[in-house]
Coordinates of C-alpha atoms and ligand atoms in Angstrom, one line a residue:
M1 CA -66.4 -32.2 18.5
E2 CA -65.1 -31.6 15.0
K3 CA -66.0 -28.0 15.3
T4 CA -63.8 -27.8 18.4
I5 CA -60.7 -29.2 16.7
D6 CA -61.3 -27.0 13.7
Q7 CA -61.5 -24.0 16.0
I8 CA -58.3 -25.0 17.7
C9 CA -56.6 -25.4 14.3
A10 CA -57.8 -22.0 13.2
D11 CA -56.6 -20.3 16.4
A12 CA -53.2 -22.0 16.1
L13 CA -52.7 -21.1 12.5
K14 CA -53.5 -17.4 13.2
E15 CA -50.9 -17.4 16.0
I16 CA -48.3 -19.0 13.7
E17 CA -49.0 -16.4 11.1
T18 CA -48.6 -13.5 13.4
A19 CA -45.4 -14.9 15.2
K20 CA -42.4 -12.7 14.2
S21 CA -39.6 -14.6 15.7
K22 CA -38.3 -18.2 16.3
D23 CA -39.0 -17.8 20.0
S24 CA -42.7 -16.9 19.5
L25 CA -43.1 -19.8 17.0
N26 CA -41.6 -22.2 19.5
A27 CA -44.0 -20.9 22.1
V28 CA -46.9 -21.6 19.7
S29 CA -45.6 -25.1 19.1
L30 CA -45.3 -25.6 22.9
K31 CA -48.8 -24.3 23.5
Y32 CA -50.5 -26.6 21.0
L33 CA -48.2 -29.6 20.2
S34 CA -46.2 -30.4 23.3
R35 CA -47.1 -33.3 25.7
K36 CA -49.4 -31.0 27.6
G37 CA -50.4 -29.0 24.5
I38 CA -53.9 -28.3 23.5
V39 CA -53.9 -30.6 20.5
T40 CA -52.3 -33.4 22.4
Q41 CA -54.8 -33.0 25.2
F42 CA -57.5 -33.2 22.6
L43 CA -56.1 -36.4 21.2
R44 CA -56.1 -37.9 24.7
S45 CA -59.7 -36.9 25.3
I46 CA -60.9 -39.0 22.3
S47 CA -60.8 -42.2 24.3
K48 CA -63.7 -40.7 26.3
L49 CA -65.9 -40.4 23.3
P50 CA -68.5 -43.0 22.3
P51 CA -66.7 -45.7 20.3
E52 CA -68.4 -44.9 17.0
E53 CA -67.1 -41.3 17.1
R54 CA -63.5 -42.1 18.0
P55 CA -62.0 -43.0 14.5
K56 CA -63.3 -39.9 12.8
A57 CA -62.3 -37.6 15.6
G58 CA -58.9 -39.3 15.9
E59 CA -58.2 -39.0 12.2
R60 CA -59.2 -35.3 12.3
A61 CA -57.0 -34.5 15.3
N62 CA -54.0 -36.3 13.9
E63 CA -54.4 -34.4 10.6
T64 CA -54.5 -31.1 12.6
K65 CA -51.4 -32.1 14.5
R66 CA -49.5 -32.8 11.3
L67 CA -50.8 -29.6 9.7
L68 CA -49.7 -27.5 12.6
E69 CA -46.3 -29.1 12.9
K70 CA -45.7 -28.4 9.2
A71 CA -46.9 -24.8 9.5
V72 CA -44.5 -24.1 12.4
E73 CA -41.6 -25.7 10.6
D74 CA -42.4 -23.7 7.4
A75 CA -42.6 -20.5 9.3
I76 CA -39.2 -21.1 11.0
N77 CA -37.6 -21.9 7.7
S78 CA -38.9 -18.8 6.1
L79 CA -37.5 -16.7 9.0
D80 CA -34.1 -18.4 8.4
A81 CA -34.2 -17.7 4.7
R82 CA -34.6 -14.0 5.3
S83 CA -31.3 -12.2 5.7
P84 CA -30.4 -11.1 9.3
A85 CA -30.4 -7.6 8.0
A86 CA -34.1 -7.9 7.0
D87 CA -34.9 -9.0 10.5
S88 CA -34.4 -5.9 12.5
F89 CA -30.6 -5.5 12.4
I90 CA -30.9 -2.7 9.9
D91 CA -31.7 0.8 10.8
V92 CA -32.7 2.3 7.5
S93 CA -32.5 5.8 9.0
L94 CA -28.8 5.5 9.7
P95 CA -26.5 7.4 7.2
G96 CA -24.7 5.1 4.8
R97 CA -21.1 4.1 5.4
S98 CA -19.1 5.7 2.6
A99 CA -16.0 4.1 1.1
L100 CA -13.0 6.4 1.5
P101 CA -11.6 7.7 -1.7
G102 CA -8.1 6.4 -2.4
S103 CA -5.1 8.6 -3.0
L104 CA -1.5 8.3 -4.2
H105 CA 1.1 7.4 -1.6
P106 CA 3.2 10.4 -0.6
I107 CA 6.3 8.6 -2.1
T108 CA 4.5 8.1 -5.4
Q109 CA 3.4 11.8 -5.4
I110 CA 6.9 13.1 -4.7
T111 CA 8.5 10.7 -7.2
R112 CA 6.1 12.0 -9.9
Q113 CA 6.8 15.6 -8.9
I114 CA 10.6 15.0 -9.2
C115 CA 10.1 13.3 -12.6
D116 CA 7.8 16.1 -13.8
I117 CA 10.4 18.8 -12.9
F118 CA 13.1 17.0 -14.9
T119 CA 10.9 16.0 -17.9
R120 CA 10.0 19.7 -18.2
M121 CA 13.8 20.3 -18.5
G122 CA 14.0 17.8 -21.3
F123 CA 14.9 14.6 -19.5
D124 CA 13.5 11.2 -20.6
I125 CA 12.3 8.7 -18.0
A126 CA 14.2 5.3 -17.8
E127 CA 13.8 2.3 -15.7
G128 CA 15.8 -0.8 -14.9
P129 CA 15.5 -4.2 -13.0
E130 CA 15.4 -4.3 -9.2
V131 CA 17.2 -7.7 -9.2
E132 CA 20.5 -6.6 -10.8
S133 CA 23.7 -8.2 -11.8
D134 CA 26.9 -7.5 -9.8
Y135 CA 28.3 -6.1 -13.1
Y136 CA 25.7 -3.3 -13.5
N137 CA 25.3 -2.5 -9.8
F138 CA 29.0 -2.3 -9.1
E139 CA 31.6 -3.4 -11.7
A140 CA 30.5 -1.1 -14.5
L141 CA 30.2 1.8 -12.1
N142 CA 33.9 1.5 -11.3
I143 CA 33.3 -0.4 -8.0
P144 CA 35.4 -3.6 -8.5
K145 CA 35.0 -6.6 -6.2
Y146 CA 36.8 -6.1 -2.8
H147 CA 36.7 -2.3 -3.4
P148 CA 36.2 -0.6 0.0
A149 CA 33.3 1.4 -1.5
R150 CA 31.2 -1.8 -1.5
D151 CA 31.1 -1.5 2.2
M152 CA 29.2 1.8 1.9
Q153 CA 26.1 -0.1 0.9
D154 CA 25.0 -3.2 2.8
T155 CA 24.1 -5.4 -0.1
F156 CA 21.4 -8.1 -0.3
Y157 CA 22.9 -10.9 -2.4
V158 CA 20.6 -13.2 -4.4
S159 CA 23.6 -15.3 -5.5
D160 CA 27.3 -14.7 -6.0
N161 CA 26.8 -12.4 -9.0
I162 CA 23.2 -11.3 -8.5
V163 CA 22.1 -8.6 -6.0
L164 CA 19.0 -6.5 -5.2
R165 CA 20.2 -3.2 -6.6
T166 CA 21.6 -0.9 -3.9
H167 CA 21.0 2.2 -5.9
T168 CA 19.5 3.4 -9.2
S169 CA 22.9 4.1 -10.7
P170 CA 23.1 0.8 -12.7
I171 CA 20.3 2.3 -14.9
Q172 CA 22.8 4.9 -16.1
V173 CA 25.0 2.1 -17.5
R174 CA 22.0 0.3 -19.1
V175 CA 20.8 3.5 -20.7
M176 CA 24.3 4.4 -22.1
E177 CA 24.8 0.8 -23.5
K178 CA 21.6 1.3 -25.5
R179 CA 21.8 4.9 -26.5
K180 CA 24.4 7.3 -28.1
P181 CA 25.0 10.7 -26.6
P182 CA 23.6 13.4 -26.2
L183 CA 21.1 12.1 -23.7
K184 CA 19.3 13.3 -20.6
V185 CA 17.5 10.7 -18.5
I186 CA 15.9 10.5 -15.1
A187 CA 15.4 7.1 -13.5
P188 CA 13.2 6.5 -10.5
G189 CA 13.0 3.2 -8.7
K190 CA 13.1 1.0 -5.6
V191 CA 16.5 0.2 -4.1
Y192 CA 17.5 -2.2 -1.3
R193 CA 20.0 -2.2 1.5
S194 CA 20.3 -4.3 4.7
D195 CA 19.7 -1.4 7.0
S196 CA 16.9 -0.4 9.3
D197 CA 16.4 2.5 11.8
I198 CA 14.5 5.8 11.9
T199 CA 16.2 7.1 8.8
H200 CA 16.8 3.8 7.0
T201 CA 14.5 1.1 5.6
P202 CA 15.6 -2.1 3.8
M203 CA 13.7 -0.9 0.7
F204 CA 13.5 2.8 -0.3
H205 CA 13.3 4.9 -3.4
Q206 CA 15.8 6.9 -5.4
V207 CA 15.8 9.0 -8.5
E208 CA 18.9 8.9 -10.6
G209 CA 19.8 11.6 -13.2
L210 CA 22.2 11.5 -16.1
M211 CA 23.1 14.1 -18.7
V212 CA 25.8 13.2 -21.3
G213 CA 27.1 14.9 -24.4
E214 CA 29.8 17.2 -25.7
N215 CA 30.8 20.1 -23.5
I216 CA 28.7 19.1 -20.5
S217 CA 30.2 20.8 -17.5
F218 CA 29.9 21.0 -13.7
G219 CA 28.3 24.3 -14.4
N220 CA 25.4 22.6 -16.2
L221 CA 25.1 20.2 -13.2
K222 CA 24.8 23.2 -10.8
G223 CA 22.3 24.9 -13.0
I224 CA 20.0 21.9 -13.4
L225 CA 20.1 21.0 -9.7
S226 CA 19.5 24.6 -8.6
N227 CA 16.5 24.7 -10.8
F228 CA 15.3 21.4 -9.4
V229 CA 15.7 22.5 -5.8
H230 CA 13.9 25.9 -6.4
L231 CA 11.0 24.1 -8.0
M232 CA 10.8 21.3 -5.5
F233 CA 11.1 23.5 -2.4
D234 CA 11.1 27.2 -3.2
E235 CA 13.2 30.0 -4.8
K236 CA 14.7 30.9 -1.4
T237 CA 16.2 27.5 -0.8
S238 CA 19.9 27.9 -1.6
L239 CA 22.3 25.0 -2.4
R240 CA 25.8 24.2 -1.3
F241 CA 28.1 21.7 -3.1
R242 CA 30.6 19.9 -0.8
P243 CA 33.5 17.9 -2.2
S244 CA 32.9 14.1 -1.7
F245 CA 33.7 10.8 -3.2
F246 CA 31.8 8.3 -5.4
P247 CA 33.7 5.7 -7.5
F248 CA 31.6 6.5 -10.6
T249 CA 32.0 10.3 -10.6
E250 CA 35.1 12.6 -10.6
P251 CA 34.9 15.2 -9.2
S252 CA 32.1 14.2 -6.8
A253 CA 30.0 16.3 -4.6
E254 CA 27.3 16.1 -2.0
V255 CA 24.6 18.7 -2.3
D256 CA 23.1 20.4 0.7
I257 CA 20.1 22.7 0.8
L258 CA 19.5 25.4 3.3
C259 CA 17.5 23.9 6.1
V260 CA 13.8 24.0 5.3
M261 CA 12.9 24.2 9.0
C262 CA 15.1 26.9 10.4
R263 CA 16.3 28.6 7.1
G264 CA 19.9 28.3 8.1
K265 CA 19.7 29.4 11.7
G266 CA 20.4 25.9 13.0
C267 CA 17.9 23.5 14.5
R268 CA 17.5 19.9 15.6
V269 CA 16.6 18.7 12.0
C270 CA 19.8 20.1 10.5
S271 CA 21.9 19.1 13.6
H272 CA 22.5 22.9 14.1
T273 CA 24.5 23.2 10.8
G274 CA 21.8 25.2 8.9
W275 CA 22.2 22.7 6.0
L276 CA 20.5 19.4 4.9
E277 CA 22.2 16.9 2.7
V278 CA 19.8 15.9 -0.2
L279 CA 21.8 14.2 -2.9
G280 CA 25.0 12.9 -4.4
A281 CA 26.4 14.1 -7.7
G282 CA 29.4 14.5 -9.9
M283 CA 31.0 14.3 -13.3
V284 CA 30.7 10.8 -14.8
H285 CA 34.0 9.0 -14.3
P286 CA 35.8 8.2 -17.6
A287 CA 36.1 4.6 -16.5
V288 CA 32.3 4.3 -16.6
F289 CA 32.2 5.8 -20.1
E290 CA 34.8 3.3 -21.2
N291 CA 32.7 0.5 -19.9
V292 CA 29.9 1.5 -22.3
G293 CA 32.1 2.3 -25.2
Y294 CA 31.8 6.1 -25.2
D295 CA 34.7 8.2 -26.6
T296 CA 36.1 9.9 -23.4
S297 CA 38.1 12.5 -25.5
R298 CA 34.8 14.0 -26.8
I299 CA 32.1 13.0 -24.3
T300 CA 31.5 14.3 -20.8
G301 CA 28.5 14.2 -18.5
F302 CA 27.2 14.5 -15.0
A303 CA 25.1 12.3 -12.8
F304 CA 23.2 12.6 -9.6
G305 CA 21.2 10.5 -7.3
M306 CA 18.7 11.3 -4.5
G307 CA 16.6 9.5 -2.0
V308 CA 12.8 10.1 -2.4
E309 CA 12.0 9.4 1.2
R310 CA 14.5 11.9 2.3
I311 CA 13.2 14.6 0.0
T312 CA 9.6 13.8 1.2
M313 CA 10.5 13.9 4.9
L314 CA 12.2 17.3 4.4
K315 CA 9.3 18.7 2.4
Y316 CA 6.7 17.7 4.9
G317 CA 8.7 17.7 8.2
I318 CA 8.3 13.9 8.8
D319 CA 10.8 12.6 11.4
D320 CA 10.5 8.8 11.0
I321 CA 11.0 7.1 7.6
R322 CA 9.1 4.0 8.8
K323 CA 5.8 5.9 8.7
F324 CA 5.9 5.6 4.9
F325 CA 5.6 1.8 5.2
E326 CA 3.2 1.3 8.0
N327 CA 0.1 2.0 5.9
D328 CA -1.6 3.9 8.7
F329 CA -4.5 5.9 7.2
R330 CA -4.2 8.7 9.8
F331 CA -0.7 9.3 8.3
L332 CA -1.5 8.7 4.7
R333 CA -4.7 10.8 4.5
Q334 CA -2.7 13.9 5.2
F335 CA -1.2 13.9 1.7
Ligands
DAH401 N1 24.3 6.0 -6.1 C1 24.6 6.9 -5.0 C2 24.1 6.3 -3.7 O1 23.2 5.5 -3.8 C3 24.1 8.2 -5.2 C4 24.8 8.9 -6.3 C5 25.8 9.7 -6.0 C6 24.3 8.8 -7.6 C7 26.5 10.4 -7.0 C8 25.0 9.5 -8.6 C9 26.1 10.3 -8.3 O2 24.6 9.4 -9.9 O3 26.7 10.9 -9.3 O4 24.5 6.6 -2.6

């Protein structure tokens, strides 16, 4: 009799040891320990033994039952403890999943290119706050309150006298307050306007330029900007200066470049004019110099401002500004 229960125990332990999954362990448990299981049946059969053999056999069978229950439980726990990956989910022959290398956003790349071109021409880089006072964003740039020019830019107001800067031009004023002429600075940064369509986003990027000193002329402005356009696009990209108006420059100009798509023949991108507007510029208005305490009888200078998204769209033939802000890898990976 004892041999038999020992044999049952040995068989069950072997089956538990070779079971690889919870299902097969449950099946072993069912086979030996359930109501109709082998061990249970064995326990029942003890009543048929001669009375003197019953206690020993019963003790032995109950011991076996506890031992097997514990063995099944331990085997299930050790399966749970293993990571699912170790269980068969991993195919070690598959190639690994590589992490994509990151890259600079096209706007960052072009901002850096623009700054590089100007720093090679001797310009210093300056920066200023994005949350700006009404004074620097408007007043000091000769745009008083209620001046119609304020309508040109849909301003986000933080409070009565604090705005999100609508352009990088306030950096001109901040730089001139701190430094004496001569100076040449380039100022990149984010700007904000309440505007949104395929060519406008509420936040975009500008680069401002300022050169101030004695005998600085419109000729210097033309020379610096031509050099910039030739380096940014190519030597064949000619420029055109159109008279315009900005409150902080006089005279003012808008600068067009020969259409980079059709080379002046006329196409959809340039609205069949052959030209593309790329920046605003002009000679710094004496009122701005007075606001920073510069001597207007001696000092002149020029300023310009350009949109980085616009330059990037023209350089790469991108037709929707919103693509820059959607973070779609299929778009971003191309740069
Ligand atoms: N601040 C102008 C704008 O955002 C751009 C501009 C025009 C900047 C002429 C200048 C300038 O410095 O001289 O539309």
